[in-house]
PDB file of N, CA and C in Angstrom:
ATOM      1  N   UNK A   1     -51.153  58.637 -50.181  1.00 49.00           N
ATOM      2  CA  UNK A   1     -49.717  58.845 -50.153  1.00 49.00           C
ATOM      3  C   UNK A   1     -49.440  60.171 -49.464  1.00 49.00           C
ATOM      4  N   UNK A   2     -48.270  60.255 -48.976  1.00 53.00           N
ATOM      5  CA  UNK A   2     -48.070  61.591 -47.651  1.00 53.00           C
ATOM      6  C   UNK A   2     -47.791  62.157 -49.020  1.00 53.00           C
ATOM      7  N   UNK A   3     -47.328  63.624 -48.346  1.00 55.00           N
ATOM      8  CA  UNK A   3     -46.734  64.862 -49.929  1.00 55.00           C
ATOM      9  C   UNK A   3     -45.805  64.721 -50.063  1.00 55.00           C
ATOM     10  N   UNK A   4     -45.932  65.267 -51.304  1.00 58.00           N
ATOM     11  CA  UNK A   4     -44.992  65.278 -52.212  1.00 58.00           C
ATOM     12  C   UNK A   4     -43.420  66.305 -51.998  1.00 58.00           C
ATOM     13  N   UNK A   5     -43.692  66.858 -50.685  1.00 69.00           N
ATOM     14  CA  UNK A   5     -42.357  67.641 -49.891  1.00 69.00           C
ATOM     15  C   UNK A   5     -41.408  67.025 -49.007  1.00 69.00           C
ATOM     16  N   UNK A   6     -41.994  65.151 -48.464  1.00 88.00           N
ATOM     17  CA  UNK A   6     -41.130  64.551 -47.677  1.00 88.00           C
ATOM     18  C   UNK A   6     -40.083  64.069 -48.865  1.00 88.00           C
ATOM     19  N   UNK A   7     -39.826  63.814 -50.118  1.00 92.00           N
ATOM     20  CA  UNK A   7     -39.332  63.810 -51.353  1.00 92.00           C
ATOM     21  C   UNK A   7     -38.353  64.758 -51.299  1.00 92.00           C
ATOM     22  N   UNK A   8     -36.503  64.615 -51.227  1.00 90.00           N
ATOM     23  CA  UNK A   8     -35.911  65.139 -51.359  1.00 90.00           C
ATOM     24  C   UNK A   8     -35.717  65.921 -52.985  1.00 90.00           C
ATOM     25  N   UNK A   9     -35.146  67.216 -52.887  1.00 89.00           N
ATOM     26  CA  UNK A   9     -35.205  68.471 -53.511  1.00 89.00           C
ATOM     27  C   UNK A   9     -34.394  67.472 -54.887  1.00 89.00           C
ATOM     28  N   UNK A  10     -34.876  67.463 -56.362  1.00 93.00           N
ATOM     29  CA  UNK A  10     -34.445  66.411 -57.727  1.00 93.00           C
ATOM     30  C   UNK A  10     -34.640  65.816 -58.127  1.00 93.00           C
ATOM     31  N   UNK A  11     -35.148  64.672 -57.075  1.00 96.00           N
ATOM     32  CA  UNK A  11     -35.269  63.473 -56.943  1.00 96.00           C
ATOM     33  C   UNK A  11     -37.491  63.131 -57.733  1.00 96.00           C
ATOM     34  N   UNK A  12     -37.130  62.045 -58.185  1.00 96.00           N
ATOM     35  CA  UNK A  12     -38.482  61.788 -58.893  1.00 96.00           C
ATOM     36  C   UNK A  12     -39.149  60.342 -58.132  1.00 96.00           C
ATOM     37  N   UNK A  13     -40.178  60.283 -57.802  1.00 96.00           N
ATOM     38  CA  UNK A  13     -40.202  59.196 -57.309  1.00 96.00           C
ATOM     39  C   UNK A  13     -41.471  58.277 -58.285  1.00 96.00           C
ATOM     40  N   UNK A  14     -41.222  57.182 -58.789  1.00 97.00           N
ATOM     41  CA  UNK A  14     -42.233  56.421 -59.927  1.00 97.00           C
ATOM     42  C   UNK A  14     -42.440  54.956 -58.739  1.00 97.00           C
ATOM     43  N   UNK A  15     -43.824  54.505 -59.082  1.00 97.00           N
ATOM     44  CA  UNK A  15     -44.344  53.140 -58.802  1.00 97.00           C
ATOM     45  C   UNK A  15     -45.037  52.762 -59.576  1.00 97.00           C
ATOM     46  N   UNK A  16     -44.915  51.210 -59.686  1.00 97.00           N
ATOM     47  CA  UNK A  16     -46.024  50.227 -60.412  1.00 97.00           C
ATOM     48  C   UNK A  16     -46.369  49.189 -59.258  1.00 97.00           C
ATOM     49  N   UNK A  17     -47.851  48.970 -59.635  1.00 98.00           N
ATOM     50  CA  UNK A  17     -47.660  47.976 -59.063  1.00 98.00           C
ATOM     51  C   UNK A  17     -48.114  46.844 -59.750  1.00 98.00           C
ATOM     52  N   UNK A  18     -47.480  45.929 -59.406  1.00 97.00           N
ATOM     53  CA  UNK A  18     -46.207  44.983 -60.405  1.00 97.00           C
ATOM     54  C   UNK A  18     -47.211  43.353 -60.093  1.00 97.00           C
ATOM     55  N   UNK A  19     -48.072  43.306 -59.211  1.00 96.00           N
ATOM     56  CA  UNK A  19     -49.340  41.962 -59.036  1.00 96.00           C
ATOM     57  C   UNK A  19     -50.101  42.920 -58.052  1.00 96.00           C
ATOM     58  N   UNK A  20     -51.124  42.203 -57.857  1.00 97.00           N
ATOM     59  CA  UNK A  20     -51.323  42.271 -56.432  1.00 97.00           C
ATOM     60  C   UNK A  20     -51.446  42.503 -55.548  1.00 97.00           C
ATOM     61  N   UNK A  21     -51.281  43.927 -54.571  1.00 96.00           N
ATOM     62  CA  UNK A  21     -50.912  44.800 -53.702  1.00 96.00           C
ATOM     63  C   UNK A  21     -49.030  44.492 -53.784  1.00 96.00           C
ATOM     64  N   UNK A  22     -48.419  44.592 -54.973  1.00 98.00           N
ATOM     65  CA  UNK A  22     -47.079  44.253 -54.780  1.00 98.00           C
ATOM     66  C   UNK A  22     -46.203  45.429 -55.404  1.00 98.00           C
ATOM     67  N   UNK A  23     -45.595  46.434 -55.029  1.00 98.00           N
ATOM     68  CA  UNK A  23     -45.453  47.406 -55.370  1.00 98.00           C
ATOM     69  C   UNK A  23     -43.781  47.622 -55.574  1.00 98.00           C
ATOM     70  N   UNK A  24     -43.743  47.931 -57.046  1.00 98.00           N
ATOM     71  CA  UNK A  24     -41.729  48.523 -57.103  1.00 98.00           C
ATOM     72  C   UNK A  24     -41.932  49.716 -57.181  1.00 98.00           C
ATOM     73  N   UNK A  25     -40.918  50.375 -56.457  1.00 98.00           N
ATOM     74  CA  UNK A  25     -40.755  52.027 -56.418  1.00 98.00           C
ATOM     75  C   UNK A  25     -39.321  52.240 -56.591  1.00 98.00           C
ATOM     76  N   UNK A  26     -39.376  53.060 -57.085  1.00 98.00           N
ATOM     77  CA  UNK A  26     -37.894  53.743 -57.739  1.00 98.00           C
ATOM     78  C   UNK A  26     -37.891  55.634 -57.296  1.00 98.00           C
ATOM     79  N   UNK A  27     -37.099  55.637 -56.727  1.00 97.00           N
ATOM     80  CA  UNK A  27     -36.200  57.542 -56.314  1.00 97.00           C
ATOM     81  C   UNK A  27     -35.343  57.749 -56.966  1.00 97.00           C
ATOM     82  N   UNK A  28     -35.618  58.393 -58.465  1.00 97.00           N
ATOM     83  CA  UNK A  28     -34.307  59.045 -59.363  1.00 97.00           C
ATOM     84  C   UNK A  28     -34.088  60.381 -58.909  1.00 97.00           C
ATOM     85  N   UNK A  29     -32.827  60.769 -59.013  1.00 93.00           N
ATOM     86  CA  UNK A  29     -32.241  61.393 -58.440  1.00 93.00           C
ATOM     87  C   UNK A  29     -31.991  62.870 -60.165  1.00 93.00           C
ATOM     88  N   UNK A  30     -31.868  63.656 -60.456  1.00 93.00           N
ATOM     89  CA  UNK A  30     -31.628  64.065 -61.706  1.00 93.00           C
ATOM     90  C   UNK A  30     -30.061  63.871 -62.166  1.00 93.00           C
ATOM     91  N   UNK A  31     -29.421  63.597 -60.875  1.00 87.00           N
ATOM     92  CA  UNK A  31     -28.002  63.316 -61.192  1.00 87.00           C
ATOM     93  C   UNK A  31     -27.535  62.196 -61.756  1.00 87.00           C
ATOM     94  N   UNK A  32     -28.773  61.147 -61.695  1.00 89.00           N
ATOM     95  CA  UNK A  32     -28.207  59.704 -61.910  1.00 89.00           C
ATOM     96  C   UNK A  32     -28.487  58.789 -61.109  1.00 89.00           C
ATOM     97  N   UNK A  33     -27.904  59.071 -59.878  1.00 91.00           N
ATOM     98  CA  UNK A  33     -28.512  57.967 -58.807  1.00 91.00           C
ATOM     99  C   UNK A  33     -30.042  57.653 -58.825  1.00 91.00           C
ATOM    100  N   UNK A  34     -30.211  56.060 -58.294  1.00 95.00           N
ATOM    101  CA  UNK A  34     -31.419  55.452 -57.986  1.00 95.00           C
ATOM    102  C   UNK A  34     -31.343  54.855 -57.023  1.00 95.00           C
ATOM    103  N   UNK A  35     -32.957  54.934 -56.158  1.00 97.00           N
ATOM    104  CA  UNK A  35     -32.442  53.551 -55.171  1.00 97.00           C
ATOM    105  C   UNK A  35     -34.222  52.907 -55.659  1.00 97.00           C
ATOM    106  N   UNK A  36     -34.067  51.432 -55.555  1.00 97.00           N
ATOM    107  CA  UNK A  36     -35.227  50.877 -56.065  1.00 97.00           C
ATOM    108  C   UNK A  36     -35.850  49.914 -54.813  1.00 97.00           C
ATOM    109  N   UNK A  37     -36.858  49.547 -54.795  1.00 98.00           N
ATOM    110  CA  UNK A  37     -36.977  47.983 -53.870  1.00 98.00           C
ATOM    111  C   UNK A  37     -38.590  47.699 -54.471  1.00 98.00           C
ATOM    112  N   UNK A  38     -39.232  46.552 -53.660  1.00 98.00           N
ATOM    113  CA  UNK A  38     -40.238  46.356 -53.978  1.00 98.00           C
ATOM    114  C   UNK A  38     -40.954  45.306 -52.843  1.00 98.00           C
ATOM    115  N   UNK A  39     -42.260  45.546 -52.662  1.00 98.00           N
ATOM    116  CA  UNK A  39     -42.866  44.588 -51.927  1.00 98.00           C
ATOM    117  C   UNK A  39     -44.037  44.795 -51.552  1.00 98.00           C
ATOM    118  N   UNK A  40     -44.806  45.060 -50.200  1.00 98.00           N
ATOM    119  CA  UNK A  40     -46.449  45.146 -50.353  1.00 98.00           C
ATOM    120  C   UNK A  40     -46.560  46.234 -49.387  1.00 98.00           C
ATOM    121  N   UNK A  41     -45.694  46.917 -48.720  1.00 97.00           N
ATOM    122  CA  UNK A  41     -46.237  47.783 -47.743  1.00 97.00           C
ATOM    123  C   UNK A  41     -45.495  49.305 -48.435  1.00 97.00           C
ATOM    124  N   UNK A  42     -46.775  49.679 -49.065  1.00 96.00           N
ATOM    125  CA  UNK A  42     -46.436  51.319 -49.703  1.00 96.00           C
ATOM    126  C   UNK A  42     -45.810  51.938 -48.714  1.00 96.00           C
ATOM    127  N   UNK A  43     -46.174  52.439 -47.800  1.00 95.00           N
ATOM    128  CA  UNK A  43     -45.796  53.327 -47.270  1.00 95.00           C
ATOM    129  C   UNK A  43     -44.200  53.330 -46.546  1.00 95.00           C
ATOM    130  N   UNK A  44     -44.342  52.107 -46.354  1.00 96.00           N
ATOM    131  CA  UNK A  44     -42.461  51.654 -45.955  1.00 96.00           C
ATOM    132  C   UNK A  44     -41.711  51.500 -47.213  1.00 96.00           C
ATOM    133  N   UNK A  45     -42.371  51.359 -48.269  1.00 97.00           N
ATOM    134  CA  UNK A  45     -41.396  51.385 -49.197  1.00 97.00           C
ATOM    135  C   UNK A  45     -40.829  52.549 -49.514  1.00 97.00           C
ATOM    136  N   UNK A  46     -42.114  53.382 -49.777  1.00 96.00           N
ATOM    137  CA  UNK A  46     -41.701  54.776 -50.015  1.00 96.00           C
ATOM    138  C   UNK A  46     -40.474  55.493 -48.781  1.00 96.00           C
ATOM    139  N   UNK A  47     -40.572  55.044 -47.699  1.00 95.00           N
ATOM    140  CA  UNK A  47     -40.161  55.551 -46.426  1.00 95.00           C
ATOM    141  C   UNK A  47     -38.641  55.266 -46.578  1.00 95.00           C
ATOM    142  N   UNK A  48     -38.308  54.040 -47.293  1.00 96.00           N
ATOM    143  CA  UNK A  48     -37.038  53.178 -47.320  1.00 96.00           C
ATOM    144  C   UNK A  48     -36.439  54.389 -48.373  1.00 96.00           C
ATOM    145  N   UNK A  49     -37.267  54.809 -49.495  1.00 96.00           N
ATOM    146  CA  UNK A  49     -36.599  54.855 -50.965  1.00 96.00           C
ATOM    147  C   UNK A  49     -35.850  56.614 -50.472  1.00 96.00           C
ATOM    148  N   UNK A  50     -37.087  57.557 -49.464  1.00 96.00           N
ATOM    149  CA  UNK A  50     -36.592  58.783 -49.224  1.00 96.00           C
ATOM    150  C   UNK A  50     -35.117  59.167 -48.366  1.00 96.00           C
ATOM    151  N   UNK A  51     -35.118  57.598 -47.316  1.00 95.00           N
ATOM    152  CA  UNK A  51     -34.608  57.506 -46.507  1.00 95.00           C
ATOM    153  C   UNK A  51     -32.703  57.494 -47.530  1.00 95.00           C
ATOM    154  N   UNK A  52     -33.013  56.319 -48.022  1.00 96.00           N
ATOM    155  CA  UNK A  52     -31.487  55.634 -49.059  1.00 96.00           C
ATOM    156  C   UNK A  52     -31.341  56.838 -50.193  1.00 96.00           C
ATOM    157  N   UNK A  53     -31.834  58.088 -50.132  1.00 95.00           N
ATOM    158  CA  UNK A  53     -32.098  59.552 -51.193  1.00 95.00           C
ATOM    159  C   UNK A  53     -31.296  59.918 -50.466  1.00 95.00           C
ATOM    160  N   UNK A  54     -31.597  60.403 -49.046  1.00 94.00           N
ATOM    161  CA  UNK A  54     -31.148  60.945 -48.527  1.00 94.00           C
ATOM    162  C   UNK A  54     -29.890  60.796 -48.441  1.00 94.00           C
ATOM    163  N   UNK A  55     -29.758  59.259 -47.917  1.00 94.00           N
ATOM    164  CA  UNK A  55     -27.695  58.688 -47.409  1.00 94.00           C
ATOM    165  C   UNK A  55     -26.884  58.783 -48.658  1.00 94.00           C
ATOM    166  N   UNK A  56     -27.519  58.979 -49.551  1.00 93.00           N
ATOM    167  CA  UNK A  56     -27.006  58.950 -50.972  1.00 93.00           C
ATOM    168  C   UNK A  56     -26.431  60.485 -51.126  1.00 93.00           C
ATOM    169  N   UNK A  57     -27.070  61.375 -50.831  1.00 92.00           N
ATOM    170  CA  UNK A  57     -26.931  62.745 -50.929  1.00 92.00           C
ATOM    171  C   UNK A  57     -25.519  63.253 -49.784  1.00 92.00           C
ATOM    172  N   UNK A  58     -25.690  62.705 -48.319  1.00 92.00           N
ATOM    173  CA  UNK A  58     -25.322  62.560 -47.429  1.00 92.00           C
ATOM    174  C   UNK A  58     -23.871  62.070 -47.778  1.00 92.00           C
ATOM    175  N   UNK A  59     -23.825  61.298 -48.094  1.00 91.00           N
ATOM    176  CA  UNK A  59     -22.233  60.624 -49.048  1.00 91.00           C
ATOM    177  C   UNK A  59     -21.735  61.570 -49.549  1.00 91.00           C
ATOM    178  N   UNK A  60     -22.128  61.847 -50.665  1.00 87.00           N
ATOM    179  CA  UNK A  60     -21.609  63.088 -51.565  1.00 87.00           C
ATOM    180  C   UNK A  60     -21.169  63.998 -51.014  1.00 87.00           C
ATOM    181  N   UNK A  61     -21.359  64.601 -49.722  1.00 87.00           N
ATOM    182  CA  UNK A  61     -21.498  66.019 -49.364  1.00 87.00           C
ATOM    183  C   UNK A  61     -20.278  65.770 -48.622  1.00 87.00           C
ATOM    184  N   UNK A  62     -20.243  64.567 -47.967  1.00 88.00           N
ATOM    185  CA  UNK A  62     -19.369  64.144 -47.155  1.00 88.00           C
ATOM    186  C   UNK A  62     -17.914  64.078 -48.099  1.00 88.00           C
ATOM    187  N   UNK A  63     -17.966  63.813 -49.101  1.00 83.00           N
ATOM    188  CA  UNK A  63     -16.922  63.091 -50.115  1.00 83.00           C
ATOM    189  C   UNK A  63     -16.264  64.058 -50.299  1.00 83.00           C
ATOM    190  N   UNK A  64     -17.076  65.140 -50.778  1.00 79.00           N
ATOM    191  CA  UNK A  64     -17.040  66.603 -51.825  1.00 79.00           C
ATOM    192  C   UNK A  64     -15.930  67.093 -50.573  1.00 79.00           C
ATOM    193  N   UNK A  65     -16.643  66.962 -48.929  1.00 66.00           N
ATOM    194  CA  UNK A  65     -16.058  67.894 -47.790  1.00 66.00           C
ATOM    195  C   UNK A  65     -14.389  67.535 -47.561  1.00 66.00           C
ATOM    196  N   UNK A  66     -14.677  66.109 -48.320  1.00 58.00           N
ATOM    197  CA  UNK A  66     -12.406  65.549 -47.600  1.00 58.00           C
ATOM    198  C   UNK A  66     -11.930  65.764 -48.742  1.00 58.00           C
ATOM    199  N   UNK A  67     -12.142  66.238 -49.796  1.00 51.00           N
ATOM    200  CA  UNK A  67     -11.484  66.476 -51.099  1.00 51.00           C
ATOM    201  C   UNK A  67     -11.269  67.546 -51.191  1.00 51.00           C
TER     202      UNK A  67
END
């Protein structure tokens, strides 16, 4: 697994794997937010979960900025 620094700054990242080479991963956030998925290629999963951390964060900042 790459490090543990491509992992946005809160955020926790947990896996099982769930059969098989079949893997669910979950990115909690300490605020609340999650983004989850699951399937057989670790490394895209993980890639998906930092990625949807990010747009998640990205929202907020955006939200916070027109208010």
């Amino acid at each position: 697994m790459k490090n543990a620094r491509d992992i946005p700054a809160s955020w926790k990242l947990t896996y099982e794997e769930v059969s098989n080479g079949v893997y669910k991963m979950r990115l909690t956030w300490e605020r609340g937010p999650f983004v989850e998925t699951s399937g057989t290629d670790f490394e895209g999963l993980r890639a998906w979960c930092i990625e949807s951390a990010r747009n998640i964060e990205d929202q907020l900042r955006r939200k916070d900025l027109s208010t």
